[in-house]
């Protein structure tokens, strides 16, 4: 039971990804999380002769990577100006260098596979706020050595006028499941084991290394690498530094005779829109539209966000018809830059990567390069700033703001947990009510009645109903649960407790 979300186009059209039935007894390195960061790390280390086991709680690509919009681009909306503002010019240049190396590495692996298509990337504005953001981004690109071109009003292939745009030719759009298939095929050729439905549940130290616990069995390793989106063992209190951001992605068929825009687009306006094309299951060209990010658990009406993407698309491309929709989330560090380094404790034997802020097609691969380097005590020079958790003044202010709203959300949830989400005509009902002191989350979806604890198993937030996806989402740090309490993603690693059938 995975809520209401449809399978992403990528997972629907995924090539077969072969995996291994058995978990080995030991490995030199255990990598946890089979998204892009885990797959790339596994390939890099196994190709250098390490015995690697990759563990995945669900299926390969089941979370952000398999649900991404998957643009492999050095032009990244307004990210470079954010890195500059948060961390300064030296870190900005290191960020760009890591991303360039990552793009080259991935393209080399994908050559001839059909998983990558070259496109011009555009960041565009349709008003003064966006124009100002583009001017700042253009200056950051110049500092970073990325030769993006800033232009005023003009035609960039969209069916509406833009007031300014930044463009960078020869970027790529990916089929992310085909990418995972290719990387893992190569990793298994180098002897790596890839095991699905195998969640890391605990880690213990012993003299020579680590003991890894999973529901299948325990195994031993010298080094553990967490590529789980939100790091699964939160020894660095990542929850205080990471903010989740969730977003819908919708695919549309355009009327006969109307071609979707050729490039890859992202708006710098206050309401973002992300566009690219993709092939449907029968080979037709579809338009993908993403946008309207929100913090999971903090939006009272997620179905309305999905509807607003529909309205925008059908106004902009008359006759467009929706073929499917899905949603995904990614995490941003308070200091605005990704983390790729050692986590506290375990004698330095645990590494992690996170905080790709919706630019993980390059950053997850850059993280793999950094982590594989750390594993051999020889990280690339550009990776140094990303191994540090320091926030700086700007990041500290961001962290205080984020944690104040988390604390307020926690208090609000416990003081006033009761919520009722009326049947919107689809037979779906959900409510939270107190039974004794425990708030209980009750739902009826497709006739199935569930009652589970409304208390998030991460740090005790009270979950909220996600009306579009029909899931229980925690407003504190973005953990998400199916109506039957099964943990789907985020920092929580345990299911919501069962509370019997609702009255
Ligand atoms: C809507 C959206 C659009 C995006 N578009 C772009 C884009 O156009 N370009 C771009 O560069 N980036 C984009 N991104 C970002 C990019 O997709 C992500 O940064 C990247 O896919 C993250 O990869 P990952 O390997 O870190 O995480 P994931 O792909 O989420 O992989 C983590 C895996 O860990 C597993 N896991 C978790 N806990 C455990 C455990 N205890 N044991 C075992 N396994 C576990 C999960 O099941 C999951 O499969 C987008 C993100 C979103 C949300
Ligand atoms: S995600 Fe942290 S308390 Fe729920």
XYZ file of C-alpha atoms and ligand atoms in Angstrom:
560
model
C 0.000 0.000 0.000
C 1.844 3.132 -1.214
C -0.857 5.821 -0.999
C -2.329 7.253 -4.189
C 0.801 8.156 -6.128
C 1.106 6.656 -9.557
C 4.352 5.049 -10.624
C 6.573 7.611 -12.288
C 6.970 7.444 -16.039
C 10.555 6.297 -15.463
C 9.586 3.406 -13.254
C 6.775 2.487 -15.652
C 9.241 2.327 -18.556
C 12.252 1.049 -16.602
C 14.503 -1.552 -18.161
C 14.817 -4.751 -16.152
C 17.282 -4.232 -13.290
C 18.786 -7.486 -12.144
C 19.551 -7.842 -8.447
C 20.826 -10.517 -6.058
C 18.681 -12.737 -3.866
C 21.187 -13.233 -1.069
C 22.924 -10.822 1.232
C 26.618 -11.745 1.583
C 28.010 -12.513 5.067
C 30.558 -9.737 4.760
C 31.840 -7.053 2.395
C 34.660 -4.484 2.339
C 32.060 -1.747 1.929
C 28.289 -1.758 2.512
C 26.424 0.981 0.621
C 22.849 1.632 1.781
C 20.250 3.144 -0.581
C 19.963 2.263 -4.283
C 19.282 5.675 -5.788
C 21.808 7.453 -7.998
C 24.258 8.207 -5.153
C 24.321 4.567 -4.023
C 24.509 3.106 -7.537
C 27.383 5.414 -8.576
C 29.300 4.805 -5.315
C 28.861 1.045 -5.706
C 30.177 1.118 -9.270
C 33.140 3.353 -8.449
C 34.287 1.219 -5.509
C 33.596 -2.194 -7.054
C 35.452 -1.222 -10.240
C 38.501 -0.442 -8.061
C 38.523 -3.948 -6.612
C 36.514 -3.474 -3.378
C 33.914 -6.098 -2.449
C 30.739 -4.009 -2.225
C 27.171 -4.874 -1.118
C 24.391 -2.377 -1.951
C 21.268 -2.660 0.255
C 17.924 -1.101 -0.676
C 14.890 -0.943 1.656
C 12.389 -0.994 -1.240
C 13.289 -1.504 -4.923
C 16.149 0.076 -6.882
C 15.204 3.698 -7.727
C 12.066 3.514 -5.559
C 12.400 7.005 -4.127
C 13.795 10.317 -5.362
C 15.970 9.088 -8.229
C 13.165 7.070 -9.836
C 10.777 10.025 -9.459
C 13.083 12.891 -10.445
C 12.748 15.235 -13.440
C 16.337 14.131 -14.073
C 18.027 17.035 -15.867
C 21.785 16.554 -15.842
C 22.694 20.211 -15.992
C 25.346 22.659 -14.818
C 22.765 25.448 -15.176
C 20.715 24.819 -12.054
C 18.004 27.442 -11.631
C 19.270 29.833 -8.948
C 21.402 27.283 -7.085
C 24.817 28.777 -7.829
C 23.885 32.168 -6.369
C 22.532 30.362 -3.279
C 25.819 28.443 -2.844
C 27.746 31.702 -3.308
C 25.622 33.511 -0.754
C 25.819 30.672 1.798
C 29.432 29.544 1.373
C 31.475 32.064 -0.660
C 33.344 32.017 -3.990
C 35.901 29.256 -3.226
C 33.144 26.768 -2.320
C 31.114 27.876 -5.341
C 34.038 27.026 -7.628
C 34.497 23.674 -5.859
C 30.758 22.980 -6.312
C 30.957 23.720 -10.039
C 34.097 21.604 -10.421
C 32.516 18.606 -8.671
C 29.385 18.933 -10.809
C 31.413 19.166 -14.035
C 33.430 16.034 -13.162
C 30.178 14.252 -12.274
C 28.491 15.197 -15.545
C 31.480 13.958 -17.554
C 31.720 10.693 -15.589
C 28.043 9.910 -16.010
C 28.004 10.768 -19.717
C 30.960 8.425 -20.276
C 29.007 5.594 -18.638
C 25.814 6.320 -20.602
C 27.361 6.588 -24.042
C 25.272 4.580 -26.529
C 22.658 3.497 -23.961
C 19.841 5.886 -24.964
C 19.481 6.975 -21.313
C 20.700 10.509 -22.086
C 19.553 13.164 -24.586
C 21.426 16.454 -25.145
C 19.412 19.656 -24.737
C 19.940 23.365 -24.099
C 19.101 24.256 -20.496
C 17.271 27.524 -19.787
C 16.472 29.378 -16.598
C 13.879 32.022 -17.407
C 11.956 34.872 -15.806
C 8.597 36.434 -16.601
C 8.752 39.370 -14.163
C 11.031 41.694 -12.171
C 11.703 39.292 -9.241
C 12.798 36.573 -11.629
C 14.879 39.068 -13.661
C 16.779 40.099 -10.531
C 17.357 36.444 -9.559
C 18.706 35.754 -13.059
C 21.136 38.685 -12.882
C 22.519 37.283 -9.598
C 22.706 33.765 -11.047
C 24.500 35.028 -14.148
C 27.166 36.669 -11.961
C 27.523 33.429 -9.926
C 27.864 31.387 -13.156
C 30.669 33.717 -14.318
C 32.488 33.304 -10.962
C 32.065 29.521 -11.178
C 33.449 29.387 -14.738
C 30.140 28.285 -16.285
C 29.560 30.160 -19.532
C 25.797 30.641 -19.383
C 24.371 33.402 -21.583
C 22.107 36.098 -20.105
C 19.588 37.638 -22.505
C 16.674 40.030 -22.229
C 13.130 39.552 -23.532
C 12.927 37.066 -26.384
C 11.772 33.724 -27.727
C 13.332 30.687 -26.065
C 10.886 28.187 -27.531
C 8.141 28.596 -24.915
C 4.590 29.585 -25.920
C 4.743 32.745 -23.760
C 7.097 35.744 -23.605
C 9.947 35.767 -21.111
C 11.458 38.950 -19.668
C 14.958 37.449 -19.425
C 16.716 34.098 -19.686
C 19.993 32.331 -18.971
C 20.933 29.512 -21.317
C 23.605 26.819 -21.458
C 23.806 24.505 -24.487
C 24.813 20.828 -24.470
C 23.254 19.773 -21.160
C 21.282 16.509 -20.821
C 17.958 15.035 -19.868
C 18.086 11.502 -18.481
C 15.899 8.444 -18.073
C 16.954 7.931 -14.436
C 15.901 4.271 -14.213
C 17.871 3.482 -17.381
C 20.825 5.231 -15.733
C 20.502 3.067 -12.599
C 20.152 -0.059 -14.752
C 23.384 0.741 -16.584
C 25.419 1.616 -13.478
C 24.258 -1.438 -11.543
C 24.805 -3.793 -14.479
C 28.423 -2.598 -14.570
C 28.773 -2.780 -10.771
C 27.527 -6.392 -10.709
C 30.009 -7.238 -13.468
C 32.673 -6.012 -11.032
C 31.315 -8.373 -8.371
C 29.014 -6.050 -6.373
C 25.912 -7.574 -4.726
C 22.680 -5.553 -5.076
C 19.944 -6.613 -2.642
C 16.420 -5.147 -2.616
C 13.796 -5.196 0.151
C 16.612 -5.110 2.685
C 16.478 -2.218 5.162
C 19.446 -1.261 7.330
C 18.048 -1.188 10.870
C 21.093 -0.779 13.137
C 24.895 -0.639 13.196
C 27.250 -1.752 15.978
C 30.973 -1.239 16.367
C 33.403 -4.095 16.855
C 37.185 -4.125 17.003
C 37.822 -4.618 13.311
C 34.823 -2.913 11.770
C 31.039 -2.758 11.871
C 28.147 -5.168 12.302
C 25.192 -4.247 10.090
C 21.695 -5.344 11.053
C 18.905 -5.952 8.567
C 15.690 -7.974 8.936
C 17.273 -10.658 6.706
C 20.528 -11.185 8.587
C 23.531 -9.444 10.131
C 26.636 -8.827 8.091
C 30.111 -7.429 8.714
C 31.974 -4.667 6.925
C 34.939 -2.318 7.252
C 33.035 0.709 5.983
C 29.405 1.783 5.749
C 28.227 4.400 3.240
C 24.762 5.904 3.670
C 23.196 7.130 0.446
C 19.635 7.017 1.781
C 18.499 10.559 0.905
C 18.027 11.577 4.532
C 20.929 9.739 6.316
C 19.449 6.623 7.911
C 21.556 6.747 11.106
C 21.260 10.327 12.231
C 24.484 10.624 14.291
C 25.109 14.188 13.124
C 21.614 15.464 13.981
C 21.026 16.018 10.270
C 17.359 16.576 11.141
C 18.326 19.998 12.516
C 20.076 20.952 9.273
C 18.053 19.391 6.463
C 14.784 20.766 5.104
C 12.663 18.474 2.900
C 11.013 19.872 -0.205
C 8.367 17.873 -2.093
C 7.079 18.503 -5.589
C 4.658 17.096 -8.139
C 5.771 15.993 -11.590
C 3.059 15.601 -14.236
C 3.266 14.212 -17.780
C 1.042 15.533 -20.574
C 0.161 14.532 -24.116
C -0.112 17.555 -26.445
C -2.668 17.670 -29.273
C -1.621 16.327 -32.682
C 0.552 18.802 -34.563
C 1.788 20.617 -31.446
C 5.370 19.848 -30.483
C 6.517 20.399 -26.896
C 9.299 22.952 -26.403
C 12.687 21.566 -27.385
C 14.837 22.654 -24.408
C 14.840 22.017 -20.648
C 13.367 24.926 -18.700
C 13.181 26.148 -15.109
C 11.618 29.424 -14.041
C 13.280 31.745 -11.533
C 9.924 33.375 -10.752
C 8.361 33.084 -7.283
C 6.181 30.190 -8.551
C 8.579 27.751 -10.193
C 7.842 25.640 -13.239
C 10.169 22.955 -14.572
C 9.703 21.580 -18.102
C 11.309 18.891 -20.216
C 10.213 16.207 -22.656
C 10.195 12.441 -22.178
C 9.156 9.350 -24.098
C 5.980 7.589 -23.039
C 5.599 3.819 -22.860
C 4.629 3.619 -26.564
C 7.392 5.985 -27.701
C 5.274 9.160 -27.994
C 6.851 12.434 -26.885
C 5.315 13.772 -23.670
C 5.758 17.077 -21.880
C 6.783 16.870 -18.197
C 5.826 19.760 -15.923
C 6.979 20.066 -12.316
C 6.657 22.807 -9.757
C 4.963 24.211 -6.687
C 7.328 22.800 -4.071
C 6.089 22.406 -0.502
C 7.279 20.999 2.813
C 5.679 17.567 3.345
C 3.061 17.583 6.096
C 2.719 21.362 6.086
C 0.358 21.788 3.147
C -3.305 21.476 4.095
C -4.446 20.756 0.511
C -1.875 19.017 -1.663
C -4.546 18.066 -4.223
C -4.918 21.782 -4.993
C -1.198 22.046 -5.855
C -1.605 19.270 -8.389
C -4.690 21.007 -9.787
C -2.750 24.278 -10.137
C -0.104 22.552 -12.298
C -2.953 21.193 -14.454
C -4.500 24.669 -14.787
C -1.182 26.302 -15.724
C -0.360 23.612 -18.277
C -3.732 23.579 -19.999
C -3.744 27.406 -20.190
C -0.181 27.438 -21.556
C -0.580 24.450 -23.881
C -4.288 24.343 -24.826
C -5.511 20.791 -25.360
C -2.805 19.211 -23.172
C -4.097 16.104 -21.434
C -2.568 14.598 -18.315
C -1.250 11.052 -18.701
C 0.129 10.496 -15.175
C 1.442 12.280 -12.119
C 3.757 11.503 -9.260
C 5.666 13.356 -6.549
C 9.084 13.243 -4.955
C 11.118 14.967 -2.303
C 14.699 16.006 -1.794
C 16.593 17.678 1.050
C 18.489 20.941 1.386
C 21.181 21.676 3.980
C 20.869 24.915 5.957
C 24.256 26.015 4.566
C 22.949 25.533 1.007
C 25.637 23.046 -0.062
C 25.524 19.231 -0.195
C 27.210 17.075 2.446
C 29.543 14.228 1.384
C 31.752 13.004 4.209
C 32.245 11.128 7.495
C 29.513 11.151 10.126
C 30.284 11.336 13.849
C 31.087 8.184 15.854
C 31.796 4.611 14.704
C 35.546 5.426 14.583
C 35.034 7.283 11.284
C 33.790 4.119 9.548
C 30.448 5.615 8.459
C 30.182 8.043 5.538
C 27.067 9.748 4.171
C 25.866 12.005 1.361
C 22.783 14.211 1.390
C 21.458 17.709 0.708
C 21.406 17.671 -3.100
C 18.585 20.249 -3.109
C 16.907 18.881 -6.267
C 20.181 18.853 -8.242
C 21.241 15.306 -7.458
C 21.761 14.071 -11.028
C 25.149 15.784 -10.859
C 25.523 16.077 -7.064
C 24.791 12.398 -6.280
C 27.547 11.412 -8.718
C 29.885 14.086 -7.311
C 29.071 12.647 -3.862
C 29.963 9.151 -5.082
C 33.339 10.485 -6.263
C 33.924 12.196 -2.922
C 32.822 9.183 -0.839
C 34.815 6.683 -2.898
C 37.793 9.029 -2.425
C 37.250 9.205 1.350
C 36.949 5.407 1.441
C 40.485 5.222 0.038
C 41.704 8.230 2.084
C 42.225 10.145 -1.145
C 39.217 12.425 -1.769
C 39.321 14.843 -4.713
C 40.588 18.338 -3.765
C 37.275 19.994 -4.734
C 35.394 17.795 -2.210
C 36.916 19.389 0.944
C 34.183 21.986 1.643
C 31.447 19.343 1.325
C 32.912 17.126 4.064
C 32.252 19.861 6.638
C 29.021 20.408 8.488
C 29.807 23.987 9.544
C 26.920 26.300 8.805
C 28.495 29.778 8.693
C 26.480 32.833 9.706
C 23.999 32.575 6.831
C 23.427 28.838 7.428
C 23.060 29.355 11.189
C 20.282 31.891 10.573
C 18.566 29.452 8.178
C 18.862 26.676 10.763
C 17.397 28.794 13.556
C 14.459 29.718 11.301
C 13.846 26.114 10.200
C 14.080 24.706 13.724
C 11.804 27.385 15.159
C 9.104 26.344 12.700
C 9.749 22.646 13.525
C 9.366 23.361 17.259
C 6.170 25.322 16.619
C 4.848 22.481 14.427
C 5.622 19.909 17.146
C 3.816 21.904 19.811
C 0.837 22.659 17.537
C 0.522 19.000 16.551
C 0.369 17.759 20.153
C -1.802 20.554 21.563
C -4.357 20.265 18.819
C -3.942 16.911 17.038
C -7.558 16.413 15.956
C -8.071 16.855 12.218
C -10.804 15.770 9.884
C -10.409 15.530 6.127
C -13.841 15.295 4.519
C -14.688 12.850 1.762
C -14.014 14.775 -1.464
C -16.453 12.562 -3.371
C -13.870 9.826 -3.939
C -14.859 7.692 -0.944
C -11.589 8.568 0.829
C -11.875 9.603 4.454
C -9.148 10.471 6.932
C -9.091 11.882 10.420
C -6.914 12.160 13.488
C -8.559 11.845 16.855
C -7.393 11.235 20.382
C -7.729 7.822 21.968
C -6.583 8.453 25.535
C -3.462 10.568 25.158
C -2.409 9.053 21.833
C -3.586 10.680 18.613
C -4.704 7.997 16.173
C -4.644 8.419 12.377
C -7.674 6.717 10.813
C -8.251 6.367 7.100
C -10.514 4.686 4.616
C -9.003 4.356 1.144
C -10.500 2.120 -1.561
C -12.676 0.538 1.119
C -9.703 -0.426 3.308
C -9.961 0.885 6.864
C -6.743 1.528 8.805
C -5.995 2.956 12.235
C -2.401 3.690 13.190
C -0.624 5.902 15.706
C -0.405 9.498 14.455
C 2.940 9.890 16.237
C 5.863 9.866 13.812
C 8.458 7.214 14.683
C 11.311 9.637 14.020
C 11.028 12.210 16.803
C 7.352 12.293 17.712
C 5.780 14.786 15.310
C 2.057 14.411 14.617
C 1.432 13.363 11.020
C -0.929 15.155 8.618
C -2.990 13.809 5.693
C -1.636 14.333 2.182
C -4.867 14.505 0.172
C -3.279 14.061 -3.266
C -1.040 11.115 -2.431
C -3.228 9.646 0.338
C -0.381 9.292 2.787
C 0.382 10.449 6.324
C 3.232 13.005 6.179
C 5.156 14.391 9.150
C 5.449 18.200 9.163
C 8.665 18.156 11.189
C 11.325 16.556 8.974
C 9.362 15.023 6.088
C 8.892 11.346 7.019
C 6.000 9.800 5.079
C 3.839 6.775 5.800
C 1.248 4.757 3.858
C -2.334 4.666 5.280
C -1.478 1.294 6.888
C 1.479 2.909 8.683
C 4.263 1.501 6.480
C 7.227 3.887 6.396
C 7.768 5.228 2.879
C 10.608 7.742 3.152
C 12.297 10.437 5.205
C 14.276 10.079 8.436
C 11.808 7.670 10.137
C 12.925 4.076 9.776
C 10.029 2.351 11.577
C 6.340 1.952 10.680
C 3.591 3.785 12.586
C 2.219 1.580 15.378
C -1.012 -0.299 14.584
C -4.068 0.835 16.559
C -6.611 -1.746 15.427
C -9.664 -0.875 13.328
C -11.267 2.518 13.774
C -14.644 2.799 15.492
C 10.609 16.580 -7.900
C 12.099 16.469 -8.048
C 12.697 16.797 -9.245
C 14.078 16.718 -9.376
N 14.655 17.045 -10.562
C 15.994 17.020 -10.685
C 16.626 17.414 -11.903
O 15.980 17.770 -12.882
N 17.977 17.392 -11.956
C 18.741 17.015 -10.881
O 19.973 17.060 -10.969
N 18.167 16.602 -9.731
C 16.827 16.600 -9.609
N 16.240 16.221 -8.452
C 17.088 15.718 -7.364
C 17.545 14.298 -7.565
O 16.518 13.524 -8.153
C 17.952 13.731 -6.216
O 18.863 14.614 -5.586
C 18.634 12.373 -6.338
O 17.840 11.513 -7.119
C 18.848 11.799 -4.952
O 19.450 10.558 -5.096
P 19.832 9.717 -3.816
O 20.526 8.509 -4.305
O 20.530 10.580 -2.824
O 18.432 9.392 -3.095
P 17.258 8.350 -3.464
O 17.100 8.182 -4.919
O 16.063 8.760 -2.677
O 17.820 6.983 -2.902
C 17.858 6.712 -1.529
C 17.428 5.260 -1.343
O 17.694 4.862 -0.004
C 16.714 3.920 0.367
N 16.730 3.818 1.836
C 16.340 4.737 2.749
N 16.529 4.273 4.008
C 17.054 3.012 3.874
C 17.488 2.024 4.807
N 17.432 2.205 6.134
N 17.958 0.840 4.322
C 18.042 0.613 2.971
N 17.665 1.544 2.052
C 17.181 2.718 2.495
C 15.435 4.508 -0.215
O 14.432 3.530 -0.356
C 15.921 5.053 -1.553
O 15.720 4.156 -2.622
C 14.877 16.292 -8.289
C 14.281 15.970 -7.081
C 12.901 16.069 -6.944
C 12.287 15.754 -5.632
S 10.101 13.350 10.554
Fe 11.083 13.952 12.380
S 9.508 13.806 13.819
Fe 8.582 13.108 12.016
